[in-house]
GROMACS .gro file of N, CA, C and O in nm:
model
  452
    1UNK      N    1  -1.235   0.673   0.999
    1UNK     CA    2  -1.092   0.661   1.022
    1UNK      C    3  -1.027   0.592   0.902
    1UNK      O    4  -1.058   0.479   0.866
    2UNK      N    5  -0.962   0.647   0.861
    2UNK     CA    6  -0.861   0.574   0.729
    2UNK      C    7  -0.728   0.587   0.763
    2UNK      O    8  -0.684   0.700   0.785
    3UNK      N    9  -0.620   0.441   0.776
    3UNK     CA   10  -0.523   0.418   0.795
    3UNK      C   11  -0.450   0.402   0.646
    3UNK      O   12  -0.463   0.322   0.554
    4UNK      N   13  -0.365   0.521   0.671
    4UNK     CA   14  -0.234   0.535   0.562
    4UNK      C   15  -0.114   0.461   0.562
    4UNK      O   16  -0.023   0.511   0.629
    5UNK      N   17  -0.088   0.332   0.491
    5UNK     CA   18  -0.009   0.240   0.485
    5UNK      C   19   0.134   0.385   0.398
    5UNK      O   20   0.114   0.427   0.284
    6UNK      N   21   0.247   0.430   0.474
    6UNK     CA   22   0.329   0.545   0.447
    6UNK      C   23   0.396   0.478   0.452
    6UNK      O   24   0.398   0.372   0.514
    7UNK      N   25   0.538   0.570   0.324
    7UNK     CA   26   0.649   0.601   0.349
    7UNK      C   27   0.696   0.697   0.326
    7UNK      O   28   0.723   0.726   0.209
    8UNK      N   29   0.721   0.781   0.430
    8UNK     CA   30   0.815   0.949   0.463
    8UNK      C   31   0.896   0.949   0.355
    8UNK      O   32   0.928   1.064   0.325
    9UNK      N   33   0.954   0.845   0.266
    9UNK     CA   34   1.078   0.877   0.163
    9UNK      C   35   0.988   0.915   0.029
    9UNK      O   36   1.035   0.969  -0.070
   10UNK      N   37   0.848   0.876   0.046
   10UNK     CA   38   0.801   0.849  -0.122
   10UNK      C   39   0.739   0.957  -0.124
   10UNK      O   40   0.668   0.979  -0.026
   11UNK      N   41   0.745   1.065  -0.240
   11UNK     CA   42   0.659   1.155  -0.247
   11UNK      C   43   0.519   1.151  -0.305
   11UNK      O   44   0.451   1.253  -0.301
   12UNK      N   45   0.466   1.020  -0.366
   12UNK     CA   46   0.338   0.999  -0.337
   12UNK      C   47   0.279   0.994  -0.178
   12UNK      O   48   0.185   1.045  -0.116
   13UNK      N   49   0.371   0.916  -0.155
   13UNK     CA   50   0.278   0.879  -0.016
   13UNK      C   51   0.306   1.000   0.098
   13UNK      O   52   0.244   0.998   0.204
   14UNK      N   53   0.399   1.099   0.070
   14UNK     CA   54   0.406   1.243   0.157
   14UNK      C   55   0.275   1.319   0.089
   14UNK      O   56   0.232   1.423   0.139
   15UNK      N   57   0.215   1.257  -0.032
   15UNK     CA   58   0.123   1.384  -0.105
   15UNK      C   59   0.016   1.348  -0.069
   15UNK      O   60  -0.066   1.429  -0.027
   16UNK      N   61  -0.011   1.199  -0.078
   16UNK     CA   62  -0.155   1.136   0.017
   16UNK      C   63  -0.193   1.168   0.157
   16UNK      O   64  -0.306   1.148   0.201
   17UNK      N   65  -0.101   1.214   0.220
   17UNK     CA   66  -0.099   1.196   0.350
   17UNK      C   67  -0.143   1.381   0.360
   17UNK      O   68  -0.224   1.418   0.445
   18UNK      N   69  -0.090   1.459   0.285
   18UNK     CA   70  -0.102   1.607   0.302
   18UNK      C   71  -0.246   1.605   0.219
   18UNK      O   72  -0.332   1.682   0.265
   19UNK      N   73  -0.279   1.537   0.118
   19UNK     CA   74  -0.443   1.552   0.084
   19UNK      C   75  -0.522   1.516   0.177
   19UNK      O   76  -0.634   1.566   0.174
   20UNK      N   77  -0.485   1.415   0.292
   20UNK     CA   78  -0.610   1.384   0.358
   20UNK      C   79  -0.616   1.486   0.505
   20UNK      O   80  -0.708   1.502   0.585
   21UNK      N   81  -0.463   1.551   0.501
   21UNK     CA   82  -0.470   1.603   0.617
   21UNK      C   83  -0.557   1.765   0.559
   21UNK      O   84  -0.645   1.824   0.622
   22UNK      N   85  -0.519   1.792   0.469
   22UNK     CA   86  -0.578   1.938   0.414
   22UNK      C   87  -0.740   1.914   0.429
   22UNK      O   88  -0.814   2.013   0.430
   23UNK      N   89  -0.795   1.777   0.441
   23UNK     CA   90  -0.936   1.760   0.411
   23UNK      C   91  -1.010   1.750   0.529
   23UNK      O   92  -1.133   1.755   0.533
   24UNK      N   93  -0.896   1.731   0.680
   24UNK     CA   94  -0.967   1.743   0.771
   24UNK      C   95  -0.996   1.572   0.856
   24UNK      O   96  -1.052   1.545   0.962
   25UNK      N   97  -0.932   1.486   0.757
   25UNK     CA   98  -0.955   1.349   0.736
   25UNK      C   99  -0.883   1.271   0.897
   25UNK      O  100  -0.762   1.285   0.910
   26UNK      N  101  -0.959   1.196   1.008
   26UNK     CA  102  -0.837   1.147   1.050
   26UNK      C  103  -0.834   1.010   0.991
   26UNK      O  104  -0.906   0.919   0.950
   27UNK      N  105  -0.657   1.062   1.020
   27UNK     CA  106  -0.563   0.935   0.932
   27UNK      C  107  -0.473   0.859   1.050
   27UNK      O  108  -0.413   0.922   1.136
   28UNK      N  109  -0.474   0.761   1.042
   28UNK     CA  110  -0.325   0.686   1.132
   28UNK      C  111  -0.303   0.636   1.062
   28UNK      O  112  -0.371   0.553   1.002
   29UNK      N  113  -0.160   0.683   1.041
   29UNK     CA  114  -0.024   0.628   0.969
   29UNK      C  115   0.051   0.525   1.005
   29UNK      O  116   0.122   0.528   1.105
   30UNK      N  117   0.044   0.449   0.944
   30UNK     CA  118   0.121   0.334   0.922
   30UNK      C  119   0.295   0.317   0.879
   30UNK      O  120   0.319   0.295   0.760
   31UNK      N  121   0.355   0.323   0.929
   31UNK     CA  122   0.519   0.305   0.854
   31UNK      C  123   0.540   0.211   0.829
   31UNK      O  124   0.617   0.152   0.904
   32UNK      N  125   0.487   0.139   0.712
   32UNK     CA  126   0.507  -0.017   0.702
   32UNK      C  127   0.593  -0.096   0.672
   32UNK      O  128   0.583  -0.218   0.676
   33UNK      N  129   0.731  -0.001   0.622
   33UNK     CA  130   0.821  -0.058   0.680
   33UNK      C  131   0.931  -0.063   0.818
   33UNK      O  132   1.047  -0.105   0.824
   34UNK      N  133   0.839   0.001   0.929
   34UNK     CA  134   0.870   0.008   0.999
   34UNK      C  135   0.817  -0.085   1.140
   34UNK      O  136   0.866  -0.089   1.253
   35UNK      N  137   0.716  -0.147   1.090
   35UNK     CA  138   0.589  -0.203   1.149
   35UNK      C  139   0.509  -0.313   1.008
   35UNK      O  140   0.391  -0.294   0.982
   36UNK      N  141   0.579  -0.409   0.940
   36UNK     CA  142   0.485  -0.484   0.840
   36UNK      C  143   0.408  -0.539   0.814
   36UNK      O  144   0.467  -0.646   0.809
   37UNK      N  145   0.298  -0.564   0.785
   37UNK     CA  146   0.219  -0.614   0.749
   37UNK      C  147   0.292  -0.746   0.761
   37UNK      O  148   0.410  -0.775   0.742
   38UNK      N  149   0.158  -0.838   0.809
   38UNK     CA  150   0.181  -1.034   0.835
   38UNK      C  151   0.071  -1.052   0.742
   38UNK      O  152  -0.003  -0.975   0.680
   39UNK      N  153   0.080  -1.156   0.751
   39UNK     CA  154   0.045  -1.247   0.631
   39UNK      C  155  -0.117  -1.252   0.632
   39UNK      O  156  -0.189  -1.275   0.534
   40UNK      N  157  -0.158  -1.226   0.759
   40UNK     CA  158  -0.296  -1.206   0.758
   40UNK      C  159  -0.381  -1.099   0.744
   40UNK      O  160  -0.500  -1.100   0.714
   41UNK      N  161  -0.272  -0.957   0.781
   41UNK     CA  162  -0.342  -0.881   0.749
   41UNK      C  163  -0.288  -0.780   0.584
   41UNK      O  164  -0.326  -0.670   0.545
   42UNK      N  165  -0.191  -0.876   0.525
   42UNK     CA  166  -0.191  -0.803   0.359
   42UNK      C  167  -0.318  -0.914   0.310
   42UNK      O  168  -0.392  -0.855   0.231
   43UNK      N  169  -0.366  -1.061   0.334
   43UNK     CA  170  -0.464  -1.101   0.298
   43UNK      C  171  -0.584  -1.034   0.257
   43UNK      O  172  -0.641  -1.019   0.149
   44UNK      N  173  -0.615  -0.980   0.440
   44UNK     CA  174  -0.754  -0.887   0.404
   44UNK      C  175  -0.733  -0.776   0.383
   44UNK      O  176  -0.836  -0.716   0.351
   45UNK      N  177  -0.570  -0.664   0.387
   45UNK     CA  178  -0.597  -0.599   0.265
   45UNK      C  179  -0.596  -0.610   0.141
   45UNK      O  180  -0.627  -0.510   0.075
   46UNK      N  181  -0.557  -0.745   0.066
   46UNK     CA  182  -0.599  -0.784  -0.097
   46UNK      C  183  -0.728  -0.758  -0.101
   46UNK      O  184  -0.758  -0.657  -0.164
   47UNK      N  185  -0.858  -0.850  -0.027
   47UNK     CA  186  -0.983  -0.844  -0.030
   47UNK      C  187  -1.034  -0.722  -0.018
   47UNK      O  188  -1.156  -0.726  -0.031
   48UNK      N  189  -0.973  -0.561   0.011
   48UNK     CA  190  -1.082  -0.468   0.031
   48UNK      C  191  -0.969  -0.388  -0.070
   48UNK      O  192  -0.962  -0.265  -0.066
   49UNK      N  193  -0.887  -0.463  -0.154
   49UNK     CA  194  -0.815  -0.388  -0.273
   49UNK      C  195  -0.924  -0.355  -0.364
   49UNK      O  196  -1.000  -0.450  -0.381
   50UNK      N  197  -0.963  -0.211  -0.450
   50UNK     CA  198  -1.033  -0.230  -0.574
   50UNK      C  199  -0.915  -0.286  -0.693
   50UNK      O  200  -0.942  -0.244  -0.805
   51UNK      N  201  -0.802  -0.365  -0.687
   51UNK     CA  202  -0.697  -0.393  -0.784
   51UNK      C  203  -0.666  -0.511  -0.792
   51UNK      O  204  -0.684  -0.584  -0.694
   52UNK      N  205  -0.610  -0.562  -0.910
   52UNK     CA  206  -0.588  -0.712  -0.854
   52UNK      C  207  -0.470  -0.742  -0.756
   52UNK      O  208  -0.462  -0.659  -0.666
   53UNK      N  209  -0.372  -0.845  -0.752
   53UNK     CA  210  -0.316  -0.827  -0.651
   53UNK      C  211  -0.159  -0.806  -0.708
   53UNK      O  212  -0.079  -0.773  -0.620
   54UNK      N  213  -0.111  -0.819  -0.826
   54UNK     CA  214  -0.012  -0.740  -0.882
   54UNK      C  215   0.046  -0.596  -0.852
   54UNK      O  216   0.156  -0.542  -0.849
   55UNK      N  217  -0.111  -0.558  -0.828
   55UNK     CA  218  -0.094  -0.405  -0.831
   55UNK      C  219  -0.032  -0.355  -0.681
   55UNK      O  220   0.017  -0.244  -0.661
   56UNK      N  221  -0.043  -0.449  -0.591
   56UNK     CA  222   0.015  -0.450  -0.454
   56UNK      C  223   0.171  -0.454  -0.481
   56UNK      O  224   0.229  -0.413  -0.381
   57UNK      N  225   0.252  -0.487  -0.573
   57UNK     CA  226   0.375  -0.483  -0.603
   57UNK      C  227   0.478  -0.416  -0.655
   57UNK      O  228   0.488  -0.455  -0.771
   58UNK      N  229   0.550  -0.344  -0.634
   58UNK     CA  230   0.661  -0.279  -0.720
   58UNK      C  231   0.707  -0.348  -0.782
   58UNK      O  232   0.793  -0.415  -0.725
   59UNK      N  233   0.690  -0.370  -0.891
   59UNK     CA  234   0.808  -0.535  -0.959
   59UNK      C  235   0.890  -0.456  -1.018
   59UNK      O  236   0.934  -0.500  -1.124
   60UNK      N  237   0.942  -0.312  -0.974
   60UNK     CA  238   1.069  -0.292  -1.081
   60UNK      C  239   1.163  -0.281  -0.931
   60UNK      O  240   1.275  -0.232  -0.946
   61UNK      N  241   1.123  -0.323  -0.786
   61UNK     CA  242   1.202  -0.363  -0.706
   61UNK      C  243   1.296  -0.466  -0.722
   61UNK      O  244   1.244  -0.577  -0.724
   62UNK      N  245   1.428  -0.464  -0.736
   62UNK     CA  246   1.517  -0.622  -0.761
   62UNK      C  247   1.485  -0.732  -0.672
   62UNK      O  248   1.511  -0.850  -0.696
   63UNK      N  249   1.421  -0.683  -0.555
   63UNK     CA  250   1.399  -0.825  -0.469
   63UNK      C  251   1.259  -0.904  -0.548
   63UNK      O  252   1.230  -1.021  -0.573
   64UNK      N  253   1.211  -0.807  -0.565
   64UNK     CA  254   1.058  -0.850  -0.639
   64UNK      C  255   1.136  -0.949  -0.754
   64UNK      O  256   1.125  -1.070  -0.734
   65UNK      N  257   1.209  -0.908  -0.867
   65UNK     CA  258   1.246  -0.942  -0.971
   65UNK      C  259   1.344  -1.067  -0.945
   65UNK      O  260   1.340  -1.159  -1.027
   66UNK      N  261   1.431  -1.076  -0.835
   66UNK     CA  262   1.486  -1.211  -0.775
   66UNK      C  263   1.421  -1.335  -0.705
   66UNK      O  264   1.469  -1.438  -0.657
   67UNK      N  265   1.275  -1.280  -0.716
   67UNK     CA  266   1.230  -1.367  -0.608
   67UNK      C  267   1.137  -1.469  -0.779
   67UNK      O  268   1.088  -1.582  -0.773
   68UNK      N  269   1.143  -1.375  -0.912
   68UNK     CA  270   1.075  -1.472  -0.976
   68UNK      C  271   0.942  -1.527  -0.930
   68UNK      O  272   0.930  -1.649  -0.937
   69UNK      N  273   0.842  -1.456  -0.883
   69UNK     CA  274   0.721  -1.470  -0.838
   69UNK      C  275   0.594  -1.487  -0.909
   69UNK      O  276   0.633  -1.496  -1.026
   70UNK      N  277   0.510  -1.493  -0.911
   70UNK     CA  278   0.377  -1.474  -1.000
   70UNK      C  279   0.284  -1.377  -0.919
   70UNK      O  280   0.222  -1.409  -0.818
   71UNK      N  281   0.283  -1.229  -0.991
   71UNK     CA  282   0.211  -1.115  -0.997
   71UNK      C  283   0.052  -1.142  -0.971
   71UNK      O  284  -0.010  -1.068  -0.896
   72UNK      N  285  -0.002  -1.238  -1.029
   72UNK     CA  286  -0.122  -1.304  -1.047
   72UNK      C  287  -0.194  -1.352  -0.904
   72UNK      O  288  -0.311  -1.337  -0.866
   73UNK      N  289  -0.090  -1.408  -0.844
   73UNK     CA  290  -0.081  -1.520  -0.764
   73UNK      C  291  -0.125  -1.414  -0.616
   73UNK      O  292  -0.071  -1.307  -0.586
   74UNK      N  293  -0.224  -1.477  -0.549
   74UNK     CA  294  -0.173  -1.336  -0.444
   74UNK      C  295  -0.131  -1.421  -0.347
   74UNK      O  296  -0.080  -1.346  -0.264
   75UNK      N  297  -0.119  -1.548  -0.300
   75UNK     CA  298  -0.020  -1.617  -0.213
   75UNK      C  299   0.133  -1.585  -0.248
   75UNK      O  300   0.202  -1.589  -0.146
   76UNK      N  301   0.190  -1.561  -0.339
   76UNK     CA  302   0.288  -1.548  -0.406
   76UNK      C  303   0.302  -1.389  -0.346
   76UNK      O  304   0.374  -1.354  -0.252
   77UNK      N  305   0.244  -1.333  -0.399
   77UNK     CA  306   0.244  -1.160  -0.347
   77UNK      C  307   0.251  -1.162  -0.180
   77UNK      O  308   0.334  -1.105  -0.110
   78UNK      N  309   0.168  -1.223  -0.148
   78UNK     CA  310   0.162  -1.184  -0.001
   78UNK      C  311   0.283  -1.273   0.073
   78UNK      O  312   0.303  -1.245   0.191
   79UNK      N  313   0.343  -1.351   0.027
   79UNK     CA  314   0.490  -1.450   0.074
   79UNK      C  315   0.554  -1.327   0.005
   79UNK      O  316   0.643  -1.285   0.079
   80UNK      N  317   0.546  -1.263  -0.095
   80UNK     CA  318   0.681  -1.193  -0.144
   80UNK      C  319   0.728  -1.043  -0.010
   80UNK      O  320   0.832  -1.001   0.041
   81UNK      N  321   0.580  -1.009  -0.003
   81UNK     CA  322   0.623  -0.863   0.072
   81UNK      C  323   0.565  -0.934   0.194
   81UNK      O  324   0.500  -0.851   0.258
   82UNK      N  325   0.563  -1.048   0.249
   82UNK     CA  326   0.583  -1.052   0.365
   82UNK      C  327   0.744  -1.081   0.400
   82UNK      O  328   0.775  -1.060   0.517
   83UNK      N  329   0.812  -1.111   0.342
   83UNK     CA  330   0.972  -1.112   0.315
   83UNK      C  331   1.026  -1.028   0.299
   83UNK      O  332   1.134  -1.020   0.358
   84UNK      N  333   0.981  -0.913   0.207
   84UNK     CA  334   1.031  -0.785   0.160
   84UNK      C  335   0.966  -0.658   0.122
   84UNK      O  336   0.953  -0.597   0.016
   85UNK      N  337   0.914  -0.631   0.296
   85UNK     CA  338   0.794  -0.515   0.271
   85UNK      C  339   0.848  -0.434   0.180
   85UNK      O  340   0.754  -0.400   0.107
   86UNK      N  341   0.947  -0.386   0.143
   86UNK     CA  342   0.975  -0.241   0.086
   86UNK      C  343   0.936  -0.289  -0.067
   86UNK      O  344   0.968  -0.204  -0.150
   87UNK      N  345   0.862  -0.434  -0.133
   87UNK     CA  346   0.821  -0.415  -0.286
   87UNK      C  347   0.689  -0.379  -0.247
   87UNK      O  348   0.648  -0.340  -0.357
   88UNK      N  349   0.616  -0.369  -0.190
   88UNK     CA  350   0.467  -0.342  -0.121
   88UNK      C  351   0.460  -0.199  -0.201
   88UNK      O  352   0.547  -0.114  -0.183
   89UNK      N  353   0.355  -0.180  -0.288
   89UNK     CA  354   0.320  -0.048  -0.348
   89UNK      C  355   0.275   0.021  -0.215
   89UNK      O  356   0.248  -0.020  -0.102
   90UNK      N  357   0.277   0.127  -0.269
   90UNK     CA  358   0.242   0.290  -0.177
   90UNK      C  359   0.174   0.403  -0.241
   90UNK      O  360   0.144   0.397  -0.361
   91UNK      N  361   0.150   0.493  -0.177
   91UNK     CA  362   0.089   0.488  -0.017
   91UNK      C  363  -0.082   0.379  -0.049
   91UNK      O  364  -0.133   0.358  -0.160
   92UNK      N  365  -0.112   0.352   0.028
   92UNK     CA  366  -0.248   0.260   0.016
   92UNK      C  367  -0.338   0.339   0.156
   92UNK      O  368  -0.281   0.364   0.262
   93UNK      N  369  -0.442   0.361   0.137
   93UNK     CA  370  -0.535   0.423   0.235
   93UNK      C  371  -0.616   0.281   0.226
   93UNK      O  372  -0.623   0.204   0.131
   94UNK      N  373  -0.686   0.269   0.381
   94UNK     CA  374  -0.734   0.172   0.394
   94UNK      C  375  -0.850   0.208   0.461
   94UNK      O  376  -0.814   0.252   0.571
   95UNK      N  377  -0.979   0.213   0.452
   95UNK     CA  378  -1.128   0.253   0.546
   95UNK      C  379  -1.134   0.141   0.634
   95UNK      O  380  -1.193   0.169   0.738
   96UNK      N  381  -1.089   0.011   0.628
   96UNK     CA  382  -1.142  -0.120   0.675
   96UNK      C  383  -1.305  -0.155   0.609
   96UNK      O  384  -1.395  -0.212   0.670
   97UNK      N  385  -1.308  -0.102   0.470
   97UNK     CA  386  -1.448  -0.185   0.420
   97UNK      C  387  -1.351  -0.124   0.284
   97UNK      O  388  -1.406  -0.184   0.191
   98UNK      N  389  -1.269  -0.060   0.236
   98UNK     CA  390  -1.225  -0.035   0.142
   98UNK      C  391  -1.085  -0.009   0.147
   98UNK      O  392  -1.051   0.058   0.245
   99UNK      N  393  -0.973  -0.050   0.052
   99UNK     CA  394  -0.877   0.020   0.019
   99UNK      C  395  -0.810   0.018  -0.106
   99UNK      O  396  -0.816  -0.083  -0.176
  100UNK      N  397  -0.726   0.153  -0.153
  100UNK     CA  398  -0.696   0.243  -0.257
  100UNK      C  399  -0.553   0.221  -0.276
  100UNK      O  400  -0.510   0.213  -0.161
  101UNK      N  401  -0.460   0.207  -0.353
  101UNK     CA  402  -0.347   0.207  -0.404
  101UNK      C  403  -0.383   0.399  -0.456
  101UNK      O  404  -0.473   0.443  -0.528
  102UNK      N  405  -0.263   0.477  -0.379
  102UNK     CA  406  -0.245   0.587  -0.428
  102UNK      C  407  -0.179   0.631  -0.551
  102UNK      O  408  -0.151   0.750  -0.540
  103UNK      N  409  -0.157   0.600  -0.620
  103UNK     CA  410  -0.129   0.624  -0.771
  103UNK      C  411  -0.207   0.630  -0.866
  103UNK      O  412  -0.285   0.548  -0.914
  104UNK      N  413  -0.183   0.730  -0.890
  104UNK     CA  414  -0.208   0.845  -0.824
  104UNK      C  415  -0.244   0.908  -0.696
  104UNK      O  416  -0.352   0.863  -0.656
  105UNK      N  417  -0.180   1.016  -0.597
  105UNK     CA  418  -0.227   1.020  -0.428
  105UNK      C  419  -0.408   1.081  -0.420
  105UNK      O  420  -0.484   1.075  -0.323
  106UNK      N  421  -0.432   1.133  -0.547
  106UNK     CA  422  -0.572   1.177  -0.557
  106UNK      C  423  -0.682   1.039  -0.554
  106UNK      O  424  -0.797   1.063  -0.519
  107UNK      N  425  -0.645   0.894  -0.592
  107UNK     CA  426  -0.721   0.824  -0.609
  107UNK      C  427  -0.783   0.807  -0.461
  107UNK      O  428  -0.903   0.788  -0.442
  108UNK      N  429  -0.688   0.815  -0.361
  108UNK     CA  430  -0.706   0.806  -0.238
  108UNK      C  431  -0.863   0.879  -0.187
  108UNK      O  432  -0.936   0.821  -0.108
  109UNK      N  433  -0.897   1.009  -0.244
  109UNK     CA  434  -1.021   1.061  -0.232
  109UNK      C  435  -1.117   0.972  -0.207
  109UNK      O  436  -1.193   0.984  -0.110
  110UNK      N  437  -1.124   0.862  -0.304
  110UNK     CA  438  -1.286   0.816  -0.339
  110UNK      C  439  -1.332   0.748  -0.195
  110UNK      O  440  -1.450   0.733  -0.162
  111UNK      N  441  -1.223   0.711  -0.118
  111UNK     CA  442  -1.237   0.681   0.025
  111UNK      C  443  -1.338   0.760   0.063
  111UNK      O  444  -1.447   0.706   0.083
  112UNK      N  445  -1.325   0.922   0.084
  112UNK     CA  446  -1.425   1.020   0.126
  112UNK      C  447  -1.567   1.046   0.100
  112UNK      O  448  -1.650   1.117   0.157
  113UNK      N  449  -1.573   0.959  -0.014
  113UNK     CA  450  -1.704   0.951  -0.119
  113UNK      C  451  -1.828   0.875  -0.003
  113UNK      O  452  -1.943   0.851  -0.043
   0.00000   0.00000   0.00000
């Protein structure tokens, strides 16, 4: 089972979601900004990130860029998009022993591996 952290507006994360469905994959979708992530569970998804925890961020979001944060920092990250899910990168597939930042939506594969 791999849960797709989505958003219906982003066309990565509409392209992740149509690769895993073409593969036969089940997926439960996540609308995370519809439903956000708390503070405990963007934690343990940092820990099953292969990325550091920057990479969890849109920083060309203005809230990201107002909030003056440290990218580095993943207390910092995880206070930032627990405030303002929508800087939270996308789409992210998650196995619960692994998860993928789709950016590319193909990286999402290695899940299947």
């Amino acid at each position: 089972m791999i849960t797709l952290l989505h958003n219906p507006r982003c066309s990565k994360s509409r392209q992740a979601l149509a690769l895993l469905e073409e593969r036969g994959v089940d997926v439960t979708v996540r609308r995370y900004l519809d439903t956000p992530l708390d503070g405990a569970e963007l934690r343990a998804l940092l820990s099953r990130l292969t990325a550091e925890p920057r990479a969890l961020v849109r920083s060309s979001e203005a809230e990201w860029k107002a909030l003056g944060a440290d990218a580095d920092d993943p207390d910092q990250v995880v206070d930032a998009i627990v405030a303002h899910p929508k800087i939270m990168q996308r789409p992210i597939a998650d196995d619960g022993s692994r998860a993928i930042i789709g950016r590319p939506p193909e990286d999402i594969l290695a899940l299947l591996d």
